[in-house]
mmCIF file of C-alpha atoms and ligand atoms in Angstrom:
data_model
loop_
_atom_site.group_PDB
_atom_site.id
_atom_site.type_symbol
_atom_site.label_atom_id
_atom_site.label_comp_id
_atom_site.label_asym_id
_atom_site.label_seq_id
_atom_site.Cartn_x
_atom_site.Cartn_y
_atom_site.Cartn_z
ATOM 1 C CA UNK A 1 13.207 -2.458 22.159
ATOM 2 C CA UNK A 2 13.702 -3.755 18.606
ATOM 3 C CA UNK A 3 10.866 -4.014 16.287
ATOM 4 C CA UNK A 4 10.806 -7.989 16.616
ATOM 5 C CA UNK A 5 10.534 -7.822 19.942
ATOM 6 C CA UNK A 6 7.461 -5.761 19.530
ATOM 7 C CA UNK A 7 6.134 -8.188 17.500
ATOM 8 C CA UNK A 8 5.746 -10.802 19.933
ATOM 9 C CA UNK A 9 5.987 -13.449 17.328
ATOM 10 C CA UNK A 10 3.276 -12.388 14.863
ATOM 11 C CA UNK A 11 4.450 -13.069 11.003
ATOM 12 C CA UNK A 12 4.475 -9.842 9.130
ATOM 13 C CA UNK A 13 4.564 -10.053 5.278
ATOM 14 C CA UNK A 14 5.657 -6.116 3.641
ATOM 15 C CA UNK A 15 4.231 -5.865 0.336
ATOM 16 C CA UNK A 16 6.401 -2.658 -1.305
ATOM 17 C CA UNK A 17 6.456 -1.405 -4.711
ATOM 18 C CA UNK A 18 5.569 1.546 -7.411
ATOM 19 C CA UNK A 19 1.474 1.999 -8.516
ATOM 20 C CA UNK A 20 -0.124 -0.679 -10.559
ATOM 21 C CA UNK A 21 2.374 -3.459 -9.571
ATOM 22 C CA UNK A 22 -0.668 -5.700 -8.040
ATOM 23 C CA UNK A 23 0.016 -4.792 -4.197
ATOM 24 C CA UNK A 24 -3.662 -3.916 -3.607
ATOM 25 C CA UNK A 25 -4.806 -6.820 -4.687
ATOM 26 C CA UNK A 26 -2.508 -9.256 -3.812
ATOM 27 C CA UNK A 27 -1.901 -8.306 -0.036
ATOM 28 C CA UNK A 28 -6.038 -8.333 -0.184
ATOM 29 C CA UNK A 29 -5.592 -12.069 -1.793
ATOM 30 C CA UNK A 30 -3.248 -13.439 0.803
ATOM 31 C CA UNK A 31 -4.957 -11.442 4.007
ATOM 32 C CA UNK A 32 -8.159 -13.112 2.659
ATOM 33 C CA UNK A 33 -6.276 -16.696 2.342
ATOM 34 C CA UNK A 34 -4.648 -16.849 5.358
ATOM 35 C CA UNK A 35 -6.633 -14.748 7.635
ATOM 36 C CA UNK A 36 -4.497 -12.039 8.706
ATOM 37 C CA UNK A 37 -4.963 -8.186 8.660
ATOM 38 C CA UNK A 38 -4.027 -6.236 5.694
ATOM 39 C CA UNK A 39 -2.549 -2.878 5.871
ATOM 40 C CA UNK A 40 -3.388 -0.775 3.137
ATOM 41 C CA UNK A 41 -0.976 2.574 3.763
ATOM 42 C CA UNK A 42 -1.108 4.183 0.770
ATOM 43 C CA UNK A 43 -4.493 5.192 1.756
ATOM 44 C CA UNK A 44 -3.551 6.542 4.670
ATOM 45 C CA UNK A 45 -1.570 9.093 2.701
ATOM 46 C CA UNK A 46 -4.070 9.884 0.275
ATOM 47 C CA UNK A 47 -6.946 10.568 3.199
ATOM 48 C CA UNK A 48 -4.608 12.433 4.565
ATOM 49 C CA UNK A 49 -4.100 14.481 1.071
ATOM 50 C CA UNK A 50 -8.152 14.523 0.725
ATOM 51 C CA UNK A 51 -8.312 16.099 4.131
ATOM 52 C CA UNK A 52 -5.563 18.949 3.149
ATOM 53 C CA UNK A 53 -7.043 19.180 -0.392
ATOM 54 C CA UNK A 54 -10.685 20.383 1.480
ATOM 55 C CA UNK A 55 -8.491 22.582 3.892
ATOM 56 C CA UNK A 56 -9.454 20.683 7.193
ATOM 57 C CA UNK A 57 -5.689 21.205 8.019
ATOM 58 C CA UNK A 58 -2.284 22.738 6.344
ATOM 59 C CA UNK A 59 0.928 21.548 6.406
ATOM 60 C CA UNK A 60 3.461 23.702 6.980
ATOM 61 C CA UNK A 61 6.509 22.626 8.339
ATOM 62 C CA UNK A 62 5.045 19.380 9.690
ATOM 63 C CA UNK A 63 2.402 21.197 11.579
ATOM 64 C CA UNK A 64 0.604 18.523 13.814
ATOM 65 C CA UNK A 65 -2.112 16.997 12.182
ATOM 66 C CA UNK A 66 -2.292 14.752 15.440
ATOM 67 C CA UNK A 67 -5.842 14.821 15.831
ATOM 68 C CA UNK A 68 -6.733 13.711 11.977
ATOM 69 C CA UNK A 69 -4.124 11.006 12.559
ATOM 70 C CA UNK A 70 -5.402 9.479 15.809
ATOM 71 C CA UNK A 71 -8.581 9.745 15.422
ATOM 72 C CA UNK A 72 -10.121 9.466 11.752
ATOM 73 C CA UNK A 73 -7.141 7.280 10.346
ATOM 74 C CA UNK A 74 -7.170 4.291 12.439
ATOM 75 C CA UNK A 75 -11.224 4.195 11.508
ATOM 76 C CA UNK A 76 -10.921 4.136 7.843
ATOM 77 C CA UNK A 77 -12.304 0.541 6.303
ATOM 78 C CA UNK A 78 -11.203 -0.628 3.100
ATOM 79 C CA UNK A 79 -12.139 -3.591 1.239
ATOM 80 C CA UNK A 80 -10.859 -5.019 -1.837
ATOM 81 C CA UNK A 81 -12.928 -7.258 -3.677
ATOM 82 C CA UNK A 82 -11.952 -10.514 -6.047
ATOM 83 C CA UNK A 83 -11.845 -8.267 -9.480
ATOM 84 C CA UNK A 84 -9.631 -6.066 -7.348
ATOM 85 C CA UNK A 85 -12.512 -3.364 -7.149
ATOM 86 C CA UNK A 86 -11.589 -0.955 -3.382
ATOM 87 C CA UNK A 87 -14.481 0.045 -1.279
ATOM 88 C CA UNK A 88 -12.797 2.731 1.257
ATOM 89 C CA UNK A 89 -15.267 4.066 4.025
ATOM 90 C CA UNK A 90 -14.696 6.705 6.738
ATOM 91 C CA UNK A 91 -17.636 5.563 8.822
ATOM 92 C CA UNK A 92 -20.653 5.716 6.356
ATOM 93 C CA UNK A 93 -19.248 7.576 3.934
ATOM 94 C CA UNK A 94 -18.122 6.210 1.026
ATOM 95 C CA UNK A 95 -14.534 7.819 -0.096
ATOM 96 C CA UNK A 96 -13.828 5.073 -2.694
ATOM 97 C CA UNK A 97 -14.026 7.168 -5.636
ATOM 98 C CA UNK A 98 -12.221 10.394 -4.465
ATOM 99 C CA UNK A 99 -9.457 8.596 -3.022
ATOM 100 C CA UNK A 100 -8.705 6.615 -5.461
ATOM 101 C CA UNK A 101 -8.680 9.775 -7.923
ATOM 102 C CA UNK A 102 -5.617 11.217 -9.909
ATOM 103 C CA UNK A 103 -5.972 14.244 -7.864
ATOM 104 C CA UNK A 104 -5.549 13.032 -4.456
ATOM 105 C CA UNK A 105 -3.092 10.346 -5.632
ATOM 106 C CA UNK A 106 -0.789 13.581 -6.640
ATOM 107 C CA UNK A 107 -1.488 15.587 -3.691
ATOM 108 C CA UNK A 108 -1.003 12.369 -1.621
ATOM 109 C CA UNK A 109 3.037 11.592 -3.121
ATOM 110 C CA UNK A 110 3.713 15.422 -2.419
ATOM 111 C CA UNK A 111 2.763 14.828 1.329
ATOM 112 C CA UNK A 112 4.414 11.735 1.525
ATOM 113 C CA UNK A 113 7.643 13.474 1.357
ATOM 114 C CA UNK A 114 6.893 15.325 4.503
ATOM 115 C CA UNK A 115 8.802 13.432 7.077
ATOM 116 C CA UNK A 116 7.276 14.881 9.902
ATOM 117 C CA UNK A 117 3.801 13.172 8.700
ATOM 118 C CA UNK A 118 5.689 9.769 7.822
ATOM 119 C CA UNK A 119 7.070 9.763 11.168
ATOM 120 C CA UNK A 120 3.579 10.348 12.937
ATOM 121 C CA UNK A 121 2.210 7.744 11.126
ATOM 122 C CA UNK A 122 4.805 4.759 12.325
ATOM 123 C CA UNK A 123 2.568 4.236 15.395
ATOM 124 C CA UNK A 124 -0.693 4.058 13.449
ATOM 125 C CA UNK A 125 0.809 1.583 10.603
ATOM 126 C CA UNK A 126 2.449 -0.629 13.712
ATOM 127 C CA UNK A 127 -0.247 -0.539 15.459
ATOM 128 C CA UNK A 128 -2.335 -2.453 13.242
ATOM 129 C CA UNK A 129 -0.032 -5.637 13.567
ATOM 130 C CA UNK A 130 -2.210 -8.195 15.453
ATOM 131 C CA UNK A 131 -2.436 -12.342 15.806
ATOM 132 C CA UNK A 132 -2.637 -14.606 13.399
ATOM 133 C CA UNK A 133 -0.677 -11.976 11.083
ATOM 134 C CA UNK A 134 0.096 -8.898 9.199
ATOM 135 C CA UNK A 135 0.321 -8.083 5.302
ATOM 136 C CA UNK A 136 1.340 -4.502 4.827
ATOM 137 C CA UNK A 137 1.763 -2.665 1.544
ATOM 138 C CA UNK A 138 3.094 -0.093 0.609
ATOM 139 C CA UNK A 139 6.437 1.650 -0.219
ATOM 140 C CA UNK A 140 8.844 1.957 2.746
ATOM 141 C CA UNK A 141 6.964 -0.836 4.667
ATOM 142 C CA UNK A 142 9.960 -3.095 4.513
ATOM 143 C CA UNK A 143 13.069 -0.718 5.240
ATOM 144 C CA UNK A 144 11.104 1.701 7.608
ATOM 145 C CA UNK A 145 7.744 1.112 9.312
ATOM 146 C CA UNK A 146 8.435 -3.113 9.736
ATOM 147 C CA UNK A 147 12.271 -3.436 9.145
ATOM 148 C CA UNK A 148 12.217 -6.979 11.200
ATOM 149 C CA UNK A 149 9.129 -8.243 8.959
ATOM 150 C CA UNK A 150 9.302 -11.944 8.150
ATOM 151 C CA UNK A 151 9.336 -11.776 5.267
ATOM 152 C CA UNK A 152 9.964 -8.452 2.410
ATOM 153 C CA UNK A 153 8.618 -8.221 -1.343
ATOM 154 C CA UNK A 154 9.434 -5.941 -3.756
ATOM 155 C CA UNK A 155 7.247 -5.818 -6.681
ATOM 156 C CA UNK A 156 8.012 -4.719 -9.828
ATOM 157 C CA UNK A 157 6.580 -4.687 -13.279
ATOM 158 C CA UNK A 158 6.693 -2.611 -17.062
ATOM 159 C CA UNK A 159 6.199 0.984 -17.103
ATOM 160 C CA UNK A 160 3.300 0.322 -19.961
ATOM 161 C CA UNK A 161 1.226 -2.517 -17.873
ATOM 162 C CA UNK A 162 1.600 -0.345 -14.970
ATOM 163 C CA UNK A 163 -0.021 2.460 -16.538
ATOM 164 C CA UNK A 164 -2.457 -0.146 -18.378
ATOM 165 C CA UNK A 165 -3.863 -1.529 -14.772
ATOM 166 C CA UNK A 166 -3.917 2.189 -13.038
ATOM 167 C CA UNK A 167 -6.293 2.727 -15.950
ATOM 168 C CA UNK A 168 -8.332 0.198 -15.521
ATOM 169 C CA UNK A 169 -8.591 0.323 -11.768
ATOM 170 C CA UNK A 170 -9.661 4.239 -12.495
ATOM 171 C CA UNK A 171 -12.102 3.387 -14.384
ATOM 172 C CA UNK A 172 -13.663 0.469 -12.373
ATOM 173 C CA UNK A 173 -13.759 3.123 -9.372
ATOM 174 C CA UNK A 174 -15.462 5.151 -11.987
ATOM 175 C CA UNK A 175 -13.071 7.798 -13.409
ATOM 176 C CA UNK A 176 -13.303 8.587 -16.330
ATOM 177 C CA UNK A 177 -9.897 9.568 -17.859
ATOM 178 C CA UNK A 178 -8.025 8.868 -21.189
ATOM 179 C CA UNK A 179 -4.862 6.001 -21.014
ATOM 180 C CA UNK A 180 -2.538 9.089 -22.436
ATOM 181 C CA UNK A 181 -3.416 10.981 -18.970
ATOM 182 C CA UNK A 182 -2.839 8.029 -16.700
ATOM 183 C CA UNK A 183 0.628 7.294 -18.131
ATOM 184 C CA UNK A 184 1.701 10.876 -17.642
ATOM 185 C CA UNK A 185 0.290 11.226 -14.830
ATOM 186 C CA UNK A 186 1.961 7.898 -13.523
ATOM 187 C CA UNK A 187 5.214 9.279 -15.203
ATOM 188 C CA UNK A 188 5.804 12.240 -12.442
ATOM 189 C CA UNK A 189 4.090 10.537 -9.779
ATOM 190 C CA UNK A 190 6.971 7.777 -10.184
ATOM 191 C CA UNK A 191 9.790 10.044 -10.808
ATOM 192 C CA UNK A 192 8.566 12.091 -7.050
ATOM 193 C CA UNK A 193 7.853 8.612 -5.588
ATOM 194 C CA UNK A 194 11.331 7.431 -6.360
ATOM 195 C CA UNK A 195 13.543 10.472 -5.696
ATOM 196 C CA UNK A 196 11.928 10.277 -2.140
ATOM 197 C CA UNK A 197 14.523 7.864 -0.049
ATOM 198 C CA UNK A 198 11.789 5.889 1.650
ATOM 199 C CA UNK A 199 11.286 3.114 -1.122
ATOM 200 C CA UNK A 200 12.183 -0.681 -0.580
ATOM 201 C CA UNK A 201 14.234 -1.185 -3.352
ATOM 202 C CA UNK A 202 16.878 -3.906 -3.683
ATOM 203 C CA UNK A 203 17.280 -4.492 -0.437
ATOM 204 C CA UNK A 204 19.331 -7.402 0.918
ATOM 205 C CA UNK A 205 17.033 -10.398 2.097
ATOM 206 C CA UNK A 206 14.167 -8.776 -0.083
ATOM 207 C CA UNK A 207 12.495 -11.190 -2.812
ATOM 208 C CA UNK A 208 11.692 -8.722 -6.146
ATOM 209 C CA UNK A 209 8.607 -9.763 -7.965
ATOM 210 C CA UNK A 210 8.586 -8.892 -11.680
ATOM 211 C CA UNK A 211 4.678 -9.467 -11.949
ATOM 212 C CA UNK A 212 4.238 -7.759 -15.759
ATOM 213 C CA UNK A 213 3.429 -11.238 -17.009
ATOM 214 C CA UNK A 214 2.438 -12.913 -14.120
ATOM 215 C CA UNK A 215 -0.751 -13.636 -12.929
ATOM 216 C CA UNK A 216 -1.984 -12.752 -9.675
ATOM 217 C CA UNK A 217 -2.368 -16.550 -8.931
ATOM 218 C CA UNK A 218 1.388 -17.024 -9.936
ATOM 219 C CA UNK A 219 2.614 -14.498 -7.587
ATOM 220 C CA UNK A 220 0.419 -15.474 -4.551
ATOM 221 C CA UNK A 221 2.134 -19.153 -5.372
ATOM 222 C CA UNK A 222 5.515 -17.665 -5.121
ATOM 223 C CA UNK A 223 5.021 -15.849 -2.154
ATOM 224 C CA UNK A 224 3.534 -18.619 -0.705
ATOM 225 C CA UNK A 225 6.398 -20.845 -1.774
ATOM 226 C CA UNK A 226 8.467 -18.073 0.472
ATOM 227 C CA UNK A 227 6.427 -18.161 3.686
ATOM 228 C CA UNK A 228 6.005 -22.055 3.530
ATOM 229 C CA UNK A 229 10.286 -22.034 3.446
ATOM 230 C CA UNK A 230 10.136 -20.220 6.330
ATOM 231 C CA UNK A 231 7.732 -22.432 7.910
ATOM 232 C CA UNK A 232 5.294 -19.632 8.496
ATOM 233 C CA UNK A 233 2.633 -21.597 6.629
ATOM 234 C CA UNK A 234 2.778 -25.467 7.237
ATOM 235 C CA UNK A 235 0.979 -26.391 3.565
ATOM 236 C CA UNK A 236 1.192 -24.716 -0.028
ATOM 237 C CA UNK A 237 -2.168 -23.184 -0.589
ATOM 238 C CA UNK A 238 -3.808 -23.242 -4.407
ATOM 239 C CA UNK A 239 -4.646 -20.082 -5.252
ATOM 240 C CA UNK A 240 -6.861 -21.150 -7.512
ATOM 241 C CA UNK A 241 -10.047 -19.459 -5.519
ATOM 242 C CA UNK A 242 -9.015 -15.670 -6.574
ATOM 243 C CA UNK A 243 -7.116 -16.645 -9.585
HETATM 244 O O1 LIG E 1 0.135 3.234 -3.211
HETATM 245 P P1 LIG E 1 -0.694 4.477 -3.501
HETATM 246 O O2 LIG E 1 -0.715 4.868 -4.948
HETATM 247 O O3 LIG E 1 -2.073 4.395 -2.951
HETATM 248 O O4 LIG E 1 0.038 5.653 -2.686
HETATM 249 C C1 LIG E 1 -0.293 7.010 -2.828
HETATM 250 C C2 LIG E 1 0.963 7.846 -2.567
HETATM 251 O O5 LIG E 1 1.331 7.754 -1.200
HETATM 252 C C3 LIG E 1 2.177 7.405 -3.373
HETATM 253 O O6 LIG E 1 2.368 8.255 -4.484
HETATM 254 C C4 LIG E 1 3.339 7.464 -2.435
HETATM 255 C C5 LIG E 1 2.747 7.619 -1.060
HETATM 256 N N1 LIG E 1 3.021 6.490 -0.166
HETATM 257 C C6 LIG E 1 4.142 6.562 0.616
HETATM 258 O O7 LIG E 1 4.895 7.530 0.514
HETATM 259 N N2 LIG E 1 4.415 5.580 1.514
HETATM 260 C C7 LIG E 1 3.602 4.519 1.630
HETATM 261 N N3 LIG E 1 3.877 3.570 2.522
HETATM 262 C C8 LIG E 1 2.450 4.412 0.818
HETATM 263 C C9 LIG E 1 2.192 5.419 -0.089
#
């Protein structure tokens, strides 16, 4: 059965691109706008990375971290709020902070080129597609884990205010680090990220958003301006609300 069959009909926006190229807070924007589910699946990989970091399991040779998967993944919560601030729970506890730490983001973009994991996780990442809709982010959410998605975005933006909105998303999640760190930090993270083949990149039928100088308005109104085309939204909305 092909992936659009298995969608029965429900839109499904992918959201793909490197760190600090606004896809946390604009998938959050539009889920919020139009009522649909967001799929956050970066975190997926870094829980999974905070789980192997305090030795719950090892991976070695894709040994089967089935049970993490199944059972703890599918309960994280994450909410992002207006100033683009993440709030990631595992039941009551609060894993905002470590998650979104240098430390697990590292250990997270070594896992992710494990392909045994990536493959396990398909089923939890499709399975969160439900009515009225779907906005997933991530990196390979458009070539591998939705390839029939509505409609594909690949955002893009400088290597400098990429590095300038990591650091200030560490810091509002209360790291304290030093801007010199971040960028080269962000410098191998990319250079791993990228030599692993899952990314979206120029892909045909994929619309690349350069958002360095955009705001997050802007890019909600081109995307917008996308799924109204495609008559998967019957109005423009103003994005004023978020802006
Ligand atoms: O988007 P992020 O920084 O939260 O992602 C953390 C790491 O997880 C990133 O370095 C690459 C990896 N990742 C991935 O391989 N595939 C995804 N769909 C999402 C993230």
């Amino acid at each position: 059965m092909s992936q659009q069959q298995e969608n029965k009909g429900v839109p499904i926006l992918t959201i793909d691109g490197l760190s600090g190229t606004g896809k946390t807070s604009i998938t959050s924007q539009i889920a919020s706008d139009l009522g649909w589910r967001a799929l956050y699946s970066g975190l997926f990989y870094r829980y999974l990375a905070h789980c192997q970091l305090k030795q719950r399991y090892s991976v070695h040779n894709g040994v089967e971290i089935s049970h993490v998967i199944q059972l703890e993944l599918t309960n994280l919560t994450c909410r992002v709020n207006p100033a683009g601030e993440v709030t990631v729970l595992a039941g009551n506890q609060n894993l905002s902070h470590i998650l979104s730490s240098e430390t697990v983001g590292r250990a997270a973009s070594i896992l992710a080129g494990n392909q045994a994991i990536r493959e396990q996780l398909l089923n939890v990442q499709r399975g969160a597609l439900i009515s009225p809709g779907l906005v997933a982010e991530g990196r390979d959410m458009g070539r591998v884990v939705f390839p029939d998605a509505t409609l594909k975005i690949f955002l893009s933006a400088d290597e400098e205010v990429r590095v300038q909105r990591r650091y200030n998303q560490l810091n509002r999640c209360g790291n304290d680090v030093k801007i010199a760190d971040v960028a080269m930090m962000q410098a191998s993270r990319d250079e791993r990220d990228l030599q692993q083949a899952y990314q979206t990149l120029d892909e045909d039928g994929v619309l690349t958003i350069d958002t360095s100088r955009m705001s997050i308005a802007s890019v909600k109104q081109t995307i917008y301006q996308a799924l109204h085309q495609l008559k998967v939204i019957d109005n423009l909305l103003t994005t004023d609300a978020h802006a």
